[in-house]
Amino acid sequence: MRFKRGVAVTAIALTSVLSVVGCAKDSASSDNGSGNQNGAAAGCQTVDKPAAAEGKTSTTETAADVDGSKLKVGLAFDIGGRGDASFNDSAAAGLDEAIAQLGVKKENTKELTASDQESEDAKQTRLRQLATEGHNPIVSVGFAYSEAVVAVAKQFPNIKFAVVDGFAEGAPENVTFLGFAEHEGSFLVGVIAALKSESCNIGFVGGVNVPLIQKFQAGFEQGVKAVAPDATIESRYITEAGDLTGFTDAPKGQVTAKGLIDGGADVIYHAAGASGKGVFAAAHEAGVMAIGVDSDQYNQETVAEFKDVIISSMLKRVDVAVYDYISAVAANDLASLPPVFDLKVDGVGYSTTGGKIDAETQEWVESYKQQIIDGKVTVEDSPTGS
Amino acid sequence: MTAKLRSSLLAPALAIGFSALLCAIALLVSGSNPASALGVMIGQVGEGQVAVDIVNSTAIYMLAALAAAIGFQMNLLNIGVEGQYRIGALVAAIVGSWLVLPPVLHWLVILLVAMLAGALWALIPAVLKVTRGVHEVLSTIMMNGIAFGLAAFLISQDRFGELVGNNISTEPIPESGQVPNVDLGDRGQIFGLVLLAVVAAAVYGLVLHRTRFGFELRASGESPTAAAAGGVNAKKMIMIALLTSGAVAGLVGMPEILGRDHAYTLNFPANYGFAGLGIALLGRNHPVGIAFGALLWAFLDKSKVALDNVGVPREIATIMQGAIVLSVVVAYEIVKRMDRAAEQQRVGRAMGTVEPVAADSGSAK
């Protein structure tokens, strides 16, 4: 056993030395700082640093004079519900914010959660229950609700419905779809990964291989390539479409991430919901870096034991969308909602909690952020490779 | 006859009672009131479209349980219903969207394709079993895994899927292929293909108990050696049983696809196949038993949403489903032993004395 471990350690040491040497050559020929302040470690060969960001992004807070005290808000979660440390929790945070800011009364809210692999009519029944109890608006979380919401919304034309991540054709007017530009936020953490990686080998772990998660992959890969065109990126999914366990199975996430780390990756970005915990565990074990998703995972209690590996998180502000939607309903002004929650409206972004992102790196990221907002950089929303 | 009926009803009643007791204890431990939980479960039936949803789900579960029961009759444990219905549904949805046919013919062709695809997925385990003796439990479980992968592959955008928002769907089936539903207005829509489940159960019952094939099937299950001695070709029976089981499994997804979704999407539900295994066990492979088992299962399934709505942990319904299957197996064994003991006593009495026989025959008339 000890011998085996010794061999493994030697092998890892050898490969890392090799890759360090390989990359060192690259960075020697490049004058660009790679964000490492000590300058000792090697990294990717980067492109020229883009010009500094001009102008601040608009952070205008919506005036809190909207009165939501009369609203009875229903929230229908996807599998996992409140406490999933992922996007259901983010939606719950949006509701909590509405309770705090808009005067929505807590006793007037109701949260229901989907069960694993339930059929379509269970979703409809859940929404119908909320509707018959007089909840208005009703926010459902997850694209799987799209069709059910459309069906139920037609029965209750006076109630307003929203679907986070949802879309369906032929939706009636009382349905709002809250979509995000996940690829734009993922681009930014891709920039971070490229600057932070020392082996110039970067990994992505997706939960389930579905178009929604492919958006994260596409943006991330593009962000890495924008900074370091020669970087190696390996993207893997825990399960294929149809098998939703990829979002809830931490051990599988750990094995998948370990595979990437064994292949030389030293920065891993995950978009795998609750399986992300396993990704962090693998990164922690191997002493490499990881990037979280959806919420600011450095601050999350469920993954607190691994937080030292989390250098940043791609923020998908479901909370902002849910809050804005409830606020817009209270003000009776749904037209004020953006068509997509993207970088421009801070619907997606990145976190710097934990102090692993130095000023140099942040300048890079801010610069790219501004370019995306200005339309100078267009981020693709589906992977080019496959 | 009444004794037989009593003993076949006694076991499920015991099982349901026992699992209800178990759930009541679980509810008490978790701090909820069992009586109010039961009230909610029963009350949900009158609300919204729940009654209709129960009927629709019953039909789906019946098909899944019939598929499993066909195998069970021959002591073949077809765990692969799960994969077979997925493949059947996906292939039928793809083929159905290509075709242009007049309505009724279009349905029939789609149903036939679903059955063929399901049977095809059962063919590999069947061939392995007959030629190499590979146990069907192993091979069908493996085929389930492959079915998931194949379905994910086939539905990807490069093949037969198209992107709808964040979802992927196959090309929708044209109107001629959509089976009309019975519209009950606000109460919902009963799938037209509920009838398919009823027909399937009737055919299953007839074939099994009224044909030579059914007799051979049951005989092979009861005693393969005796059946072989009686001239039954065991290998042929295994092939037929597994393929028929797969074909019926292929139909499981059809009520939903032809009646509501009109396409196969990423939201296509899973676990019907595994539920079918439990229901077949619960219904003792008898068509009427399966129908009631499916009804109970659907009722418990729907009550999860209602329980969640009043803050009772809905896992209680899942516990009840599991407890019923577990205890029904035990209950059947207990009732069987009780019957055997009673039978032995009766025989003993009849052998011992002559008097009561006359009295008995008198009362029987």
JSON list of C-alpha atoms in Angstrom, two decimals, chain A residues 24-223:
[
{"chain": "A", "resi": 24, "resn": "ALA", "atom": "CA", "xyz": [7.59, 27.47, -18.10]},
{"chain": "A", "resi": 25, "resn": "LYS", "atom": "CA", "xyz": [8.97, 27.66, -21.56]},
{"chain": "A", "resi": 26, "resn": "ASP", "atom": "CA", "xyz": [5.81, 29.35, -22.68]},
{"chain": "A", "resi": 27, "resn": "SER", "atom": "CA", "xyz": [5.70, 31.92, -19.96]},
{"chain": "A", "resi": 28, "resn": "ALA", "atom": "CA", "xyz": [9.38, 32.64, -20.34]},
{"chain": "A", "resi": 29, "resn": "SER", "atom": "CA", "xyz": [8.69, 33.91, -23.82]},
{"chain": "A", "resi": 30, "resn": "SER", "atom": "CA", "xyz": [5.80, 35.96, -22.60]},
{"chain": "A", "resi": 31, "resn": "ASP", "atom": "CA", "xyz": [6.06, 39.18, -20.72]},
{"chain": "A", "resi": 32, "resn": "ASN", "atom": "CA", "xyz": [2.49, 39.13, -19.59]},
{"chain": "A", "resi": 33, "resn": "GLY", "atom": "CA", "xyz": [1.95, 38.50, -15.95]},
{"chain": "A", "resi": 34, "resn": "SER", "atom": "CA", "xyz": [-0.30, 35.57, -15.42]},
{"chain": "A", "resi": 35, "resn": "GLY", "atom": "CA", "xyz": [-1.76, 36.89, -12.25]},
{"chain": "A", "resi": 36, "resn": "ASN", "atom": "CA", "xyz": [0.64, 35.10, -9.98]},
{"chain": "A", "resi": 37, "resn": "GLN", "atom": "CA", "xyz": [2.11, 37.71, -7.76]},
{"chain": "A", "resi": 38, "resn": "ASN", "atom": "CA", "xyz": [5.01, 35.63, -6.55]},
{"chain": "A", "resi": 39, "resn": "GLY", "atom": "CA", "xyz": [5.94, 34.97, -10.14]},
{"chain": "A", "resi": 40, "resn": "ALA", "atom": "CA", "xyz": [7.58, 31.68, -9.24]},
{"chain": "A", "resi": 41, "resn": "ALA", "atom": "CA", "xyz": [4.96, 29.27, -10.53]},
{"chain": "A", "resi": 42, "resn": "ALA", "atom": "CA", "xyz": [4.33, 28.79, -14.20]},
{"chain": "A", "resi": 43, "resn": "GLY", "atom": "CA", "xyz": [1.01, 29.15, -15.91]},
{"chain": "A", "resi": 44, "resn": "CYS", "atom": "CA", "xyz": [-0.61, 29.42, -19.26]},
{"chain": "A", "resi": 45, "resn": "GLN", "atom": "CA", "xyz": [0.75, 31.55, -21.99]},
{"chain": "A", "resi": 46, "resn": "THR", "atom": "CA", "xyz": [-1.76, 34.35, -22.04]},
{"chain": "A", "resi": 47, "resn": "VAL", "atom": "CA", "xyz": [-2.80, 36.85, -24.64]},
{"chain": "A", "resi": 48, "resn": "ASP", "atom": "CA", "xyz": [-2.14, 40.54, -24.08]},
{"chain": "A", "resi": 49, "resn": "LYS", "atom": "CA", "xyz": [-4.01, 41.91, -21.18]},
{"chain": "A", "resi": 50, "resn": "PRO", "atom": "CA", "xyz": [-7.11, 43.73, -22.41]},
{"chain": "A", "resi": 51, "resn": "ALA", "atom": "CA", "xyz": [-7.59, 47.39, -21.69]},
{"chain": "A", "resi": 52, "resn": "ALA", "atom": "CA", "xyz": [-8.98, 48.21, -18.30]},
{"chain": "A", "resi": 53, "resn": "ALA", "atom": "CA", "xyz": [-12.71, 48.32, -17.92]},
{"chain": "A", "resi": 54, "resn": "GLU", "atom": "CA", "xyz": [-14.21, 51.70, -18.54]},
{"chain": "A", "resi": 55, "resn": "GLY", "atom": "CA", "xyz": [-17.21, 52.87, -16.68]},
{"chain": "A", "resi": 56, "resn": "LYS", "atom": "CA", "xyz": [-18.87, 50.95, -13.92]},
{"chain": "A", "resi": 57, "resn": "THR", "atom": "CA", "xyz": [-21.62, 48.52, -14.55]},
{"chain": "A", "resi": 58, "resn": "SER", "atom": "CA", "xyz": [-24.96, 49.91, -13.64]},
{"chain": "A", "resi": 59, "resn": "THR", "atom": "CA", "xyz": [-25.83, 48.90, -10.12]},
{"chain": "A", "resi": 60, "resn": "THR", "atom": "CA", "xyz": [-28.94, 50.95, -9.74]},
{"chain": "A", "resi": 61, "resn": "GLU", "atom": "CA", "xyz": [-31.01, 49.47, -6.96]},
{"chain": "A", "resi": 62, "resn": "THR", "atom": "CA", "xyz": [-34.68, 49.33, -7.57]},
{"chain": "A", "resi": 63, "resn": "ALA", "atom": "CA", "xyz": [-36.41, 51.71, -5.27]},
{"chain": "A", "resi": 64, "resn": "ALA", "atom": "CA", "xyz": [-37.93, 49.82, -2.37]},
{"chain": "A", "resi": 65, "resn": "ASP", "atom": "CA", "xyz": [-41.13, 51.78, -2.35]},
{"chain": "A", "resi": 66, "resn": "VAL", "atom": "CA", "xyz": [-42.94, 48.88, -3.96]},
{"chain": "A", "resi": 67, "resn": "ASP", "atom": "CA", "xyz": [-45.52, 47.43, -1.60]},
{"chain": "A", "resi": 68, "resn": "GLY", "atom": "CA", "xyz": [-45.79, 43.66, -1.71]},
{"chain": "A", "resi": 69, "resn": "SER", "atom": "CA", "xyz": [-47.65, 43.20, 1.55]},
{"chain": "A", "resi": 70, "resn": "LYS", "atom": "CA", "xyz": [-50.80, 42.07, -0.26]},
{"chain": "A", "resi": 71, "resn": "LEU", "atom": "CA", "xyz": [-49.05, 39.44, -2.32]},
{"chain": "A", "resi": 72, "resn": "LYS", "atom": "CA", "xyz": [-49.51, 35.76, -1.63]},
{"chain": "A", "resi": 73, "resn": "VAL", "atom": "CA", "xyz": [-46.46, 34.18, -3.18]},
{"chain": "A", "resi": 74, "resn": "GLY", "atom": "CA", "xyz": [-46.25, 30.51, -4.11]},
{"chain": "A", "resi": 75, "resn": "LEU", "atom": "CA", "xyz": [-42.90, 28.90, -4.87]},
{"chain": "A", "resi": 76, "resn": "ALA", "atom": "CA", "xyz": [-42.65, 25.51, -6.55]},
{"chain": "A", "resi": 77, "resn": "PHE", "atom": "CA", "xyz": [-39.14, 24.10, -6.32]},
{"chain": "A", "resi": 78, "resn": "ASP", "atom": "CA", "xyz": [-37.40, 21.59, -8.49]},
{"chain": "A", "resi": 79, "resn": "ILE", "atom": "CA", "xyz": [-35.92, 18.39, -7.00]},
{"chain": "A", "resi": 80, "resn": "GLY", "atom": "CA", "xyz": [-33.92, 19.23, -3.89]},
{"chain": "A", "resi": 81, "resn": "GLY", "atom": "CA", "xyz": [-35.92, 22.23, -2.75]},
{"chain": "A", "resi": 82, "resn": "ARG", "atom": "CA", "xyz": [-34.77, 24.73, -0.17]},
{"chain": "A", "resi": 83, "resn": "GLY", "atom": "CA", "xyz": [-31.43, 23.65, 1.24]},
{"chain": "A", "resi": 84, "resn": "ASP", "atom": "CA", "xyz": [-29.93, 22.16, -1.93]},
{"chain": "A", "resi": 85, "resn": "ALA", "atom": "CA", "xyz": [-27.00, 24.60, -1.81]},
{"chain": "A", "resi": 86, "resn": "SER", "atom": "CA", "xyz": [-27.70, 25.31, -5.44]},
{"chain": "A", "resi": 87, "resn": "PHE", "atom": "CA", "xyz": [-30.26, 27.09, -7.51]},
{"chain": "A", "resi": 88, "resn": "ASN", "atom": "CA", "xyz": [-33.34, 26.17, -5.46]},
{"chain": "A", "resi": 89, "resn": "ASP", "atom": "CA", "xyz": [-31.65, 27.85, -2.52]},
{"chain": "A", "resi": 90, "resn": "SER", "atom": "CA", "xyz": [-30.92, 30.83, -4.68]},
{"chain": "A", "resi": 91, "resn": "ALA", "atom": "CA", "xyz": [-34.62, 31.12, -5.56]},
{"chain": "A", "resi": 92, "resn": "ALA", "atom": "CA", "xyz": [-35.49, 30.78, -1.89]},
{"chain": "A", "resi": 93, "resn": "ALA", "atom": "CA", "xyz": [-33.07, 33.64, -1.13]},
{"chain": "A", "resi": 94, "resn": "GLY", "atom": "CA", "xyz": [-34.97, 35.77, -3.65]},
{"chain": "A", "resi": 95, "resn": "LEU", "atom": "CA", "xyz": [-38.21, 35.10, -1.81]},
{"chain": "A", "resi": 96, "resn": "ASP", "atom": "CA", "xyz": [-36.56, 35.85, 1.54]},
{"chain": "A", "resi": 97, "resn": "GLU", "atom": "CA", "xyz": [-35.34, 39.12, 0.09]},
{"chain": "A", "resi": 98, "resn": "ALA", "atom": "CA", "xyz": [-38.85, 39.95, -1.07]},
{"chain": "A", "resi": 99, "resn": "ILE", "atom": "CA", "xyz": [-40.13, 39.25, 2.45]},
{"chain": "A", "resi": 100, "resn": "ALA", "atom": "CA", "xyz": [-37.47, 41.56, 3.89]},
{"chain": "A", "resi": 101, "resn": "GLN", "atom": "CA", "xyz": [-37.65, 44.35, 1.31]},
{"chain": "A", "resi": 102, "resn": "LEU", "atom": "CA", "xyz": [-41.11, 44.37, -0.19]},
{"chain": "A", "resi": 103, "resn": "GLY", "atom": "CA", "xyz": [-43.15, 43.63, 2.88]},
{"chain": "A", "resi": 104, "resn": "VAL", "atom": "CA", "xyz": [-44.38, 40.26, 1.61]},
{"chain": "A", "resi": 105, "resn": "LYS", "atom": "CA", "xyz": [-45.72, 38.47, 4.66]},
{"chain": "A", "resi": 106, "resn": "LYS", "atom": "CA", "xyz": [-44.02, 35.18, 5.42]},
{"chain": "A", "resi": 107, "resn": "GLU", "atom": "CA", "xyz": [-47.30, 33.52, 6.37]},
{"chain": "A", "resi": 108, "resn": "ASN", "atom": "CA", "xyz": [-48.58, 34.44, 2.93]},
{"chain": "A", "resi": 109, "resn": "THR", "atom": "CA", "xyz": [-45.90, 32.43, 1.17]},
{"chain": "A", "resi": 110, "resn": "LYS", "atom": "CA", "xyz": [-45.82, 28.76, 0.45]},
{"chain": "A", "resi": 111, "resn": "GLU", "atom": "CA", "xyz": [-43.03, 26.54, -0.80]},
{"chain": "A", "resi": 112, "resn": "LEU", "atom": "CA", "xyz": [-43.56, 23.13, -2.37]},
{"chain": "A", "resi": 113, "resn": "THR", "atom": "CA", "xyz": [-40.92, 20.79, -3.73]},
{"chain": "A", "resi": 114, "resn": "ALA", "atom": "CA", "xyz": [-40.88, 18.35, -6.62]},
{"chain": "A", "resi": 115, "resn": "SER", "atom": "CA", "xyz": [-40.02, 14.72, -5.93]},
{"chain": "A", "resi": 116, "resn": "ASP", "atom": "CA", "xyz": [-37.50, 12.70, -7.88]},
{"chain": "A", "resi": 117, "resn": "GLN", "atom": "CA", "xyz": [-38.64, 11.53, -11.33]},
{"chain": "A", "resi": 118, "resn": "GLU", "atom": "CA", "xyz": [-42.23, 12.61, -10.86]},
{"chain": "A", "resi": 119, "resn": "SER", "atom": "CA", "xyz": [-44.62, 12.68, -13.77]},
{"chain": "A", "resi": 120, "resn": "GLU", "atom": "CA", "xyz": [-45.90, 15.78, -15.50]},
{"chain": "A", "resi": 121, "resn": "ASP", "atom": "CA", "xyz": [-49.31, 15.72, -13.80]},
{"chain": "A", "resi": 122, "resn": "ALA", "atom": "CA", "xyz": [-47.69, 15.91, -10.34]},
{"chain": "A", "resi": 123, "resn": "LYS", "atom": "CA", "xyz": [-46.17, 19.25, -11.35]},
{"chain": "A", "resi": 124, "resn": "GLN", "atom": "CA", "xyz": [-49.53, 20.45, -12.62]},
{"chain": "A", "resi": 125, "resn": "THR", "atom": "CA", "xyz": [-51.27, 19.37, -9.43]},
{"chain": "A", "resi": 126, "resn": "ARG", "atom": "CA", "xyz": [-48.70, 21.20, -7.33]},
{"chain": "A", "resi": 127, "resn": "LEU", "atom": "CA", "xyz": [-49.22, 24.42, -9.29]},
{"chain": "A", "resi": 128, "resn": "ARG", "atom": "CA", "xyz": [-52.99, 24.00, -9.24]},
{"chain": "A", "resi": 129, "resn": "GLN", "atom": "CA", "xyz": [-52.93, 23.60, -5.45]},
{"chain": "A", "resi": 130, "resn": "LEU", "atom": "CA", "xyz": [-51.02, 26.85, -5.11]},
{"chain": "A", "resi": 131, "resn": "ALA", "atom": "CA", "xyz": [-53.38, 28.57, -7.53]},
{"chain": "A", "resi": 132, "resn": "THR", "atom": "CA", "xyz": [-56.61, 27.40, -5.90]},
{"chain": "A", "resi": 133, "resn": "GLU", "atom": "CA", "xyz": [-55.28, 28.55, -2.53]},
{"chain": "A", "resi": 134, "resn": "GLY", "atom": "CA", "xyz": [-55.07, 32.04, -3.99]},
{"chain": "A", "resi": 135, "resn": "HIS", "atom": "CA", "xyz": [-51.33, 32.39, -4.46]},
{"chain": "A", "resi": 136, "resn": "ASN", "atom": "CA", "xyz": [-50.43, 35.09, -6.93]},
{"chain": "A", "resi": 137, "resn": "PRO", "atom": "CA", "xyz": [-47.76, 35.24, -8.25]},
{"chain": "A", "resi": 138, "resn": "ILE", "atom": "CA", "xyz": [-46.55, 31.64, -8.46]},
{"chain": "A", "resi": 139, "resn": "VAL", "atom": "CA", "xyz": [-42.87, 31.14, -9.19]},
{"chain": "A", "resi": 140, "resn": "SER", "atom": "CA", "xyz": [-41.63, 27.73, -10.28]},
{"chain": "A", "resi": 141, "resn": "VAL", "atom": "CA", "xyz": [-37.99, 26.80, -10.38]},
{"chain": "A", "resi": 142, "resn": "GLY", "atom": "CA", "xyz": [-36.49, 24.73, -13.17]},
{"chain": "A", "resi": 143, "resn": "PHE", "atom": "CA", "xyz": [-37.22, 24.25, -16.87]},
{"chain": "A", "resi": 144, "resn": "ALA", "atom": "CA", "xyz": [-39.08, 21.02, -16.22]},
{"chain": "A", "resi": 145, "resn": "TYR", "atom": "CA", "xyz": [-42.03, 23.15, -15.09]},
{"chain": "A", "resi": 146, "resn": "SER", "atom": "CA", "xyz": [-42.42, 24.93, -18.43]},
{"chain": "A", "resi": 147, "resn": "GLU", "atom": "CA", "xyz": [-45.19, 22.80, -19.93]},
{"chain": "A", "resi": 148, "resn": "ALA", "atom": "CA", "xyz": [-47.02, 22.34, -16.63]},
{"chain": "A", "resi": 149, "resn": "VAL", "atom": "CA", "xyz": [-47.08, 26.09, -15.99]},
{"chain": "A", "resi": 150, "resn": "VAL", "atom": "CA", "xyz": [-48.43, 26.79, -19.45]},
{"chain": "A", "resi": 151, "resn": "ALA", "atom": "CA", "xyz": [-51.22, 24.24, -18.94]},
{"chain": "A", "resi": 152, "resn": "VAL", "atom": "CA", "xyz": [-52.19, 25.51, -15.49]},
{"chain": "A", "resi": 153, "resn": "ALA", "atom": "CA", "xyz": [-51.81, 29.22, -16.38]},
{"chain": "A", "resi": 154, "resn": "LYS", "atom": "CA", "xyz": [-54.48, 28.81, -19.04]},
{"chain": "A", "resi": 155, "resn": "GLN", "atom": "CA", "xyz": [-56.90, 27.64, -16.34]},
{"chain": "A", "resi": 156, "resn": "PHE", "atom": "CA", "xyz": [-56.08, 30.57, -14.07]},
{"chain": "A", "resi": 157, "resn": "PRO", "atom": "CA", "xyz": [-55.80, 33.60, -16.37]},
{"chain": "A", "resi": 158, "resn": "ASN", "atom": "CA", "xyz": [-55.84, 36.08, -13.46]},
{"chain": "A", "resi": 159, "resn": "ILE", "atom": "CA", "xyz": [-52.83, 34.59, -11.71]},
{"chain": "A", "resi": 160, "resn": "LYS", "atom": "CA", "xyz": [-49.29, 35.43, -12.74]},
{"chain": "A", "resi": 161, "resn": "PHE", "atom": "CA", "xyz": [-46.79, 32.63, -13.20]},
{"chain": "A", "resi": 162, "resn": "ALA", "atom": "CA", "xyz": [-43.03, 32.62, -13.67]},
{"chain": "A", "resi": 163, "resn": "VAL", "atom": "CA", "xyz": [-40.66, 29.80, -14.58]},
{"chain": "A", "resi": 164, "resn": "VAL", "atom": "CA", "xyz": [-36.97, 30.11, -13.76]},
{"chain": "A", "resi": 165, "resn": "ASP", "atom": "CA", "xyz": [-34.92, 28.72, -16.68]},
{"chain": "A", "resi": 166, "resn": "GLY", "atom": "CA", "xyz": [-38.18, 27.89, -18.45]},
{"chain": "A", "resi": 167, "resn": "PHE", "atom": "CA", "xyz": [-39.39, 28.25, -21.98]},
{"chain": "A", "resi": 168, "resn": "ALA", "atom": "CA", "xyz": [-42.35, 26.90, -23.90]},
{"chain": "A", "resi": 169, "resn": "GLU", "atom": "CA", "xyz": [-44.04, 27.84, -27.10]},
{"chain": "A", "resi": 170, "resn": "GLY", "atom": "CA", "xyz": [-47.55, 29.22, -27.04]},
{"chain": "A", "resi": 171, "resn": "ALA", "atom": "CA", "xyz": [-47.38, 30.46, -23.46]},
{"chain": "A", "resi": 172, "resn": "PRO", "atom": "CA", "xyz": [-50.28, 32.69, -22.40]},
{"chain": "A", "resi": 173, "resn": "GLU", "atom": "CA", "xyz": [-49.68, 36.29, -21.31]},
{"chain": "A", "resi": 174, "resn": "ASN", "atom": "CA", "xyz": [-49.70, 35.58, -17.59]},
{"chain": "A", "resi": 175, "resn": "VAL", "atom": "CA", "xyz": [-46.58, 33.43, -17.86]},
{"chain": "A", "resi": 176, "resn": "THR", "atom": "CA", "xyz": [-43.10, 34.96, -17.57]},
{"chain": "A", "resi": 177, "resn": "PHE", "atom": "CA", "xyz": [-39.95, 33.02, -18.30]},
{"chain": "A", "resi": 178, "resn": "LEU", "atom": "CA", "xyz": [-36.90, 34.05, -16.30]},
{"chain": "A", "resi": 179, "resn": "GLY", "atom": "CA", "xyz": [-33.87, 33.06, -18.37]},
{"chain": "A", "resi": 180, "resn": "PHE", "atom": "CA", "xyz": [-30.19, 33.59, -17.69]},
{"chain": "A", "resi": 181, "resn": "ALA", "atom": "CA", "xyz": [-27.03, 34.10, -19.72]},
{"chain": "A", "resi": 182, "resn": "GLU", "atom": "CA", "xyz": [-25.10, 31.40, -17.84]},
{"chain": "A", "resi": 183, "resn": "HIS", "atom": "CA", "xyz": [-22.54, 31.29, -20.64]},
{"chain": "A", "resi": 184, "resn": "GLU", "atom": "CA", "xyz": [-21.54, 34.91, -19.99]},
{"chain": "A", "resi": 185, "resn": "GLY", "atom": "CA", "xyz": [-20.87, 34.34, -16.31]},
{"chain": "A", "resi": 186, "resn": "SER", "atom": "CA", "xyz": [-19.06, 31.09, -17.13]},
{"chain": "A", "resi": 187, "resn": "PHE", "atom": "CA", "xyz": [-16.85, 32.99, -19.57]},
{"chain": "A", "resi": 188, "resn": "LEU", "atom": "CA", "xyz": [-15.61, 35.17, -16.71]},
{"chain": "A", "resi": 189, "resn": "VAL", "atom": "CA", "xyz": [-14.72, 32.26, -14.45]},
{"chain": "A", "resi": 190, "resn": "GLY", "atom": "CA", "xyz": [-13.04, 30.72, -17.50]},
{"chain": "A", "resi": 191, "resn": "VAL", "atom": "CA", "xyz": [-10.81, 33.80, -17.59]},
{"chain": "A", "resi": 192, "resn": "ILE", "atom": "CA", "xyz": [-10.04, 33.28, -13.91]},
{"chain": "A", "resi": 193, "resn": "ALA", "atom": "CA", "xyz": [-9.25, 29.59, -14.47]},
{"chain": "A", "resi": 194, "resn": "ALA", "atom": "CA", "xyz": [-6.86, 30.36, -17.32]},
{"chain": "A", "resi": 195, "resn": "LEU", "atom": "CA", "xyz": [-5.01, 32.93, -15.22]},
{"chain": "A", "resi": 196, "resn": "LYS", "atom": "CA", "xyz": [-4.85, 30.77, -12.13]},
{"chain": "A", "resi": 197, "resn": "SER", "atom": "CA", "xyz": [-3.91, 27.43, -13.64]},
{"chain": "A", "resi": 198, "resn": "GLU", "atom": "CA", "xyz": [-0.30, 26.45, -13.28]},
{"chain": "A", "resi": 199, "resn": "SER", "atom": "CA", "xyz": [-0.43, 23.27, -15.30]},
{"chain": "A", "resi": 200, "resn": "CYS", "atom": "CA", "xyz": [-2.42, 25.04, -18.00]},
{"chain": "A", "resi": 201, "resn": "ASN", "atom": "CA", "xyz": [-4.81, 22.15, -17.86]},
{"chain": "A", "resi": 202, "resn": "ILE", "atom": "CA", "xyz": [-8.36, 23.01, -16.87]},
{"chain": "A", "resi": 203, "resn": "GLY", "atom": "CA", "xyz": [-11.38, 20.83, -16.20]},
{"chain": "A", "resi": 204, "resn": "PHE", "atom": "CA", "xyz": [-15.14, 21.24, -16.33]},
{"chain": "A", "resi": 205, "resn": "VAL", "atom": "CA", "xyz": [-17.59, 18.90, -14.60]},
{"chain": "A", "resi": 206, "resn": "GLY", "atom": "CA", "xyz": [-21.21, 19.10, -15.71]},
{"chain": "A", "resi": 207, "resn": "GLY", "atom": "CA", "xyz": [-24.00, 17.46, -13.75]},
{"chain": "A", "resi": 208, "resn": "VAL", "atom": "CA", "xyz": [-26.23, 16.12, -16.50]},
{"chain": "A", "resi": 209, "resn": "ASN", "atom": "CA", "xyz": [-25.47, 16.45, -20.19]},
{"chain": "A", "resi": 210, "resn": "VAL", "atom": "CA", "xyz": [-28.38, 18.73, -21.13]},
{"chain": "A", "resi": 211, "resn": "PRO", "atom": "CA", "xyz": [-28.43, 21.96, -23.14]},
{"chain": "A", "resi": 212, "resn": "LEU", "atom": "CA", "xyz": [-28.73, 24.09, -20.01]},
{"chain": "A", "resi": 213, "resn": "ILE", "atom": "CA", "xyz": [-25.47, 22.77, -18.57]},
{"chain": "A", "resi": 214, "resn": "GLN", "atom": "CA", "xyz": [-23.81, 22.85, -21.99]},
{"chain": "A", "resi": 215, "resn": "LYS", "atom": "CA", "xyz": [-24.27, 26.63, -21.81]},
{"chain": "A", "resi": 216, "resn": "PHE", "atom": "CA", "xyz": [-21.99, 26.70, -18.76]},
{"chain": "A", "resi": 217, "resn": "GLN", "atom": "CA", "xyz": [-19.46, 24.52, -20.55]},
{"chain": "A", "resi": 218, "resn": "ALA", "atom": "CA", "xyz": [-19.52, 26.60, -23.73]},
{"chain": "A", "resi": 219, "resn": "GLY", "atom": "CA", "xyz": [-18.98, 29.92, -21.97]},
{"chain": "A", "resi": 220, "resn": "PHE", "atom": "CA", "xyz": [-16.29, 28.50, -19.71]},
{"chain": "A", "resi": 221, "resn": "GLU", "atom": "CA", "xyz": [-14.29, 26.97, -22.54]},
{"chain": "A", "resi": 222, "resn": "GLN", "atom": "CA", "xyz": [-14.54, 30.16, -24.51]},
{"chain": "A", "resi": 223, "resn": "GLY", "atom": "CA", "xyz": [-13.37, 32.22, -21.54]}
]
